[in-house]
CSV table of C-alpha atoms in Angstrom, one decimal:
chain,number,residue,atom,x,y,z
A,2,ASP,CA,3.7,28.2,43.9
A,3,SER,CA,3.8,24.9,45.4
A,4,ASP,CA,1.4,23.5,42.8
A,5,LEU,CA,3.8,24.7,40.1
A,6,GLY,CA,6.6,22.9,41.8
A,7,ASN,CA,4.6,19.7,42.1
A,8,VAL,CA,3.8,20.0,38.3
A,9,GLU,CA,7.5,20.5,37.5
A,10,LEU,CA,8.4,17.5,39.8
A,11,GLY,CA,6.0,15.4,38.0
A,12,ARG,CA,7.2,16.4,34.7
A,13,ALA,CA,10.9,15.6,35.8
A,14,GLU,CA,9.8,12.2,37.2
A,15,GLN,CA,8.1,11.5,33.8
A,16,ASN,CA,11.2,12.7,31.7
A,17,PHE,CA,13.4,10.5,34.1
A,18,ALA,CA,11.3,7.4,33.5
A,19,ARG,CA,11.2,8.0,29.7
A,20,ALA,CA,15.1,8.5,29.8
A,21,GLU,CA,15.6,5.3,31.7
A,22,LYS,CA,13.5,3.4,29.2
A,23,LYS,CA,15.1,5.1,26.1
A,24,ALA,CA,18.9,4.4,27.6
A,25,ALA,CA,18.0,0.7,28.4
A,26,ARG,CA,17.3,-0.1,24.8
A,27,THR,CA,19.7,2.3,23.1
A,28,SER,CA,22.9,1.5,21.3
A,29,SER,CA,23.3,4.3,18.6
A,30,SER,CA,24.9,7.7,19.3
A,31,ASP,CA,21.8,9.6,18.2
A,32,LYS,CA,19.5,7.5,20.5
A,33,LYS,CA,21.9,8.0,23.4
A,34,LEU,CA,21.9,11.6,22.7
A,35,ARG,CA,18.0,11.7,22.8
A,36,ALA,CA,18.1,9.8,26.2
A,37,SER,CA,20.7,12.3,27.5
A,38,ALA,CA,18.5,15.1,26.7
A,39,LEU,CA,15.6,13.5,28.5
A,40,TYR,CA,17.9,13.1,31.7
A,41,GLU,CA,18.9,16.6,31.4
A,42,ASP,CA,15.3,17.7,31.0
A,43,ALA,CA,14.7,15.8,34.2
A,44,ALA,CA,17.6,17.1,35.8
A,45,VAL,CA,16.4,20.7,35.2
A,46,GLY,CA,13.1,20.0,36.5
A,47,PHE,CA,14.3,18.2,39.7
A,48,ARG,CA,16.7,21.4,40.3
A,49,LYS,CA,13.8,23.7,39.9
A,50,SER,CA,11.8,21.5,42.5
A,51,GLY,CA,14.7,21.6,45.0
A,52,GLU,CA,15.2,17.9,44.5
A,53,TYR,CA,19.0,18.4,44.0
A,54,LYS,CA,20.2,14.9,44.6
A,55,LYS,CA,17.8,13.6,41.9
A,56,ALA,CA,19.0,16.5,39.5
A,57,ALA,CA,22.6,15.5,40.2
A,58,ASP,CA,22.0,11.9,39.4
A,59,SER,CA,20.2,12.7,36.3
A,60,PHE,CA,23.0,15.0,35.1
A,61,ASN,CA,25.4,12.2,35.8
A,62,LYS,CA,23.3,9.8,33.7
A,63,SER,CA,23.2,12.2,31.1
A,64,ALA,CA,26.9,12.8,31.0
A,65,GLU,CA,27.5,9.1,30.8
A,66,LEU,CA,25.4,8.7,27.5
A,67,ARG,CA,27.1,11.8,26.3
A,68,GLU,CA,30.5,10.3,26.8
A,69,SER,CA,29.5,7.2,25.3
A,70,ALA,CA,28.3,8.9,22.3
A,71,GLY,CA,31.6,10.6,21.9
A,72,GLN,CA,30.8,14.1,23.3
A,73,SER,CA,33.5,14.2,26.0
A,74,LEU,CA,33.6,18.0,26.4
A,75,GLU,CA,29.7,18.2,26.9
A,76,ALA,CA,29.8,15.2,29.3
A,77,SER,CA,32.4,17.2,31.3
A,78,ASN,CA,30.2,20.2,31.4
A,79,THR,CA,27.4,18.0,32.3
A,80,HIS,CA,29.3,16.5,35.3
A,81,LYS,CA,30.1,19.8,36.5
A,82,GLN,CA,26.4,20.7,36.8
A,83,ALA,CA,26.0,17.5,38.6
A,84,ALA,CA,28.5,18.6,41.1
A,85,GLN,CA,26.8,22.0,41.5
A,86,CYS,CA,23.5,20.2,42.5
A,87,TYR,CA,25.4,17.9,44.8
A,88,ARG,CA,26.8,21.0,46.4
A,89,ALA,CA,23.2,22.6,46.6
A,90,ALA,CA,21.9,19.2,48.0
A,91,LYS,CA,24.6,19.6,50.8
A,92,MET,CA,25.6,15.8,50.7
A,93,SER,CA,27.0,14.9,54.0
A,94,ASP,CA,30.4,13.7,54.8
A,95,GLU,CA,29.0,10.5,56.0
A,96,GLU,CA,27.8,9.8,52.4
A,97,VAL,CA,31.3,10.4,51.2
A,98,VAL,CA,32.7,8.2,53.8
A,99,SER,CA,30.1,5.4,52.9
A,100,LEU,CA,30.9,5.6,49.3
A,101,THR,CA,34.6,5.6,50.1
A,102,ALA,CA,34.2,2.4,52.1
A,103,GLN,CA,32.4,0.8,49.4
A,104,ALA,CA,34.8,1.7,46.7
A,105,LYS,CA,37.7,0.3,48.9
A,106,ALA,CA,35.8,-2.8,49.3
A,107,LYS,CA,35.5,-3.2,45.7
A,108,GLU,CA,39.2,-2.7,45.1
A,109,ALA,CA,39.9,-5.4,47.8
A,110,SER,CA,37.8,-7.7,45.7
A,111,LYS,CA,39.7,-6.6,42.7
A,112,MET,CA,36.4,-5.6,41.3
A,113,TRP,CA,37.9,-2.4,39.2
A,114,SER,CA,34.8,-2.0,37.0
A,115,ALA,CA,32.6,-1.5,40.1
A,116,ALA,CA,35.0,0.5,42.1
A,117,GLY,CA,35.7,3.1,39.2
A,118,PRO,CA,32.3,4.6,39.2
A,119,LEU,CA,32.1,4.9,43.0
A,120,TRP,CA,35.5,6.8,43.0
A,121,LYS,CA,33.9,9.0,40.1
A,122,GLN,CA,30.9,9.7,42.4
A,123,ILE,CA,33.2,10.5,45.4
A,124,GLY,CA,35.0,13.0,43.2
A,125,GLN,CA,31.8,14.6,42.3
A,126,LEU,CA,30.6,14.8,45.8
A,127,GLU,CA,34.0,16.3,46.9
A,128,GLU,CA,33.7,18.9,44.2
A,129,GLY,CA,30.2,19.6,45.6
A,130,HIS,CA,31.8,20.3,48.9
A,131,LEU,CA,34.5,22.4,47.1
A,132,ASP,CA,37.2,20.2,48.2
A,133,TRP,CA,39.3,20.5,45.0
A,134,VAL,CA,42.2,18.3,46.1
A,135,ALA,CA,40.0,15.5,47.4
A,136,ALA,CA,37.9,15.6,44.2
A,137,VAL,CA,41.0,15.4,41.8
A,138,ASP,CA,42.5,12.6,44.0
A,139,ALA,CA,39.3,10.5,43.7
A,140,TYR,CA,38.9,11.3,39.8
A,141,ALA,CA,42.6,9.9,39.6
A,142,THR,CA,41.7,6.9,41.3
A,143,ALA,CA,38.9,6.7,39.3
A,144,VAL,CA,41.1,6.9,36.2
A,145,GLN,CA,43.3,4.2,37.2
A,146,HIS,CA,40.5,1.7,37.6
A,147,CYS,CA,39.1,2.8,34.0
A,148,GLY,CA,42.5,1.9,32.7
A,149,MET,CA,42.6,-1.5,34.3
A,150,CYS,CA,39.1,-2.1,32.6
A,151,GLY,CA,39.9,-0.8,29.3
A,152,LEU,CA,37.4,2.1,29.7
A,153,LYS,CA,39.5,4.6,27.9
A,154,THR,CA,36.7,7.0,27.2
A,155,GLU,CA,35.5,7.1,30.7
A,156,GLY,CA,39.2,7.7,31.7
A,157,HIS,CA,39.6,10.4,29.1
A,158,GLU,CA,36.5,12.2,30.4
A,159,LEU,CA,37.7,12.1,33.8
A,160,THR,CA,41.0,13.4,32.9
A,161,LEU,CA,39.6,16.4,31.1
A,162,ARG,CA,37.3,17.1,34.4
A,163,MET,CA,40.6,17.0,36.4
A,164,ALA,CA,42.2,19.4,34.2
A,165,ALA,CA,39.2,21.7,34.3
A,166,ILE,CA,39.1,21.8,38.1
A,167,ARG,CA,42.8,22.5,38.3
A,168,TRP,CA,42.5,25.1,35.7
A,169,GLU,CA,39.6,26.8,37.5
A,170,HIS,CA,41.0,26.5,40.9
A,171,THR,CA,44.4,28.0,40.1
A,172,ARG,CA,42.6,30.7,38.0
A,173,THR,CA,40.4,31.8,41.1
A,174,HIS,CA,42.9,31.4,43.8
């Protein structure tokens, strides 16, 4: 059973490396979607191997490529899978505090393009912790930074994710 897990982990690492190479030299939507698929294959392998943090990071990279290829809904769904993996990884509150400090330092330096992705990751971690209010707040801050940097597509995707969280949360509670 552990041999099967090692094989799966090895495949995931290979798919991740292939995705990194493909994403680095990709500009067309079709190629972005191929790289996105490799990241998702890696994420599934990492998840099967119990490497939930790596799975979440891979899902996030896939979602970013999907979004840049114009697939906002698919990107939102992939971000949700990342949040589920963060939850499974039991990311610590200290990691969220550390990321928050980093994001606030970037804001203080007026580095909006660097702060936005940190707030997005904080939102995903909070979503993984099932803290819906904190997740929406972090995503809203990320959307503001996206607006300051002219990243309309990224801001749109995060707005869709916030709407999905609000809908899911009010529907289940």
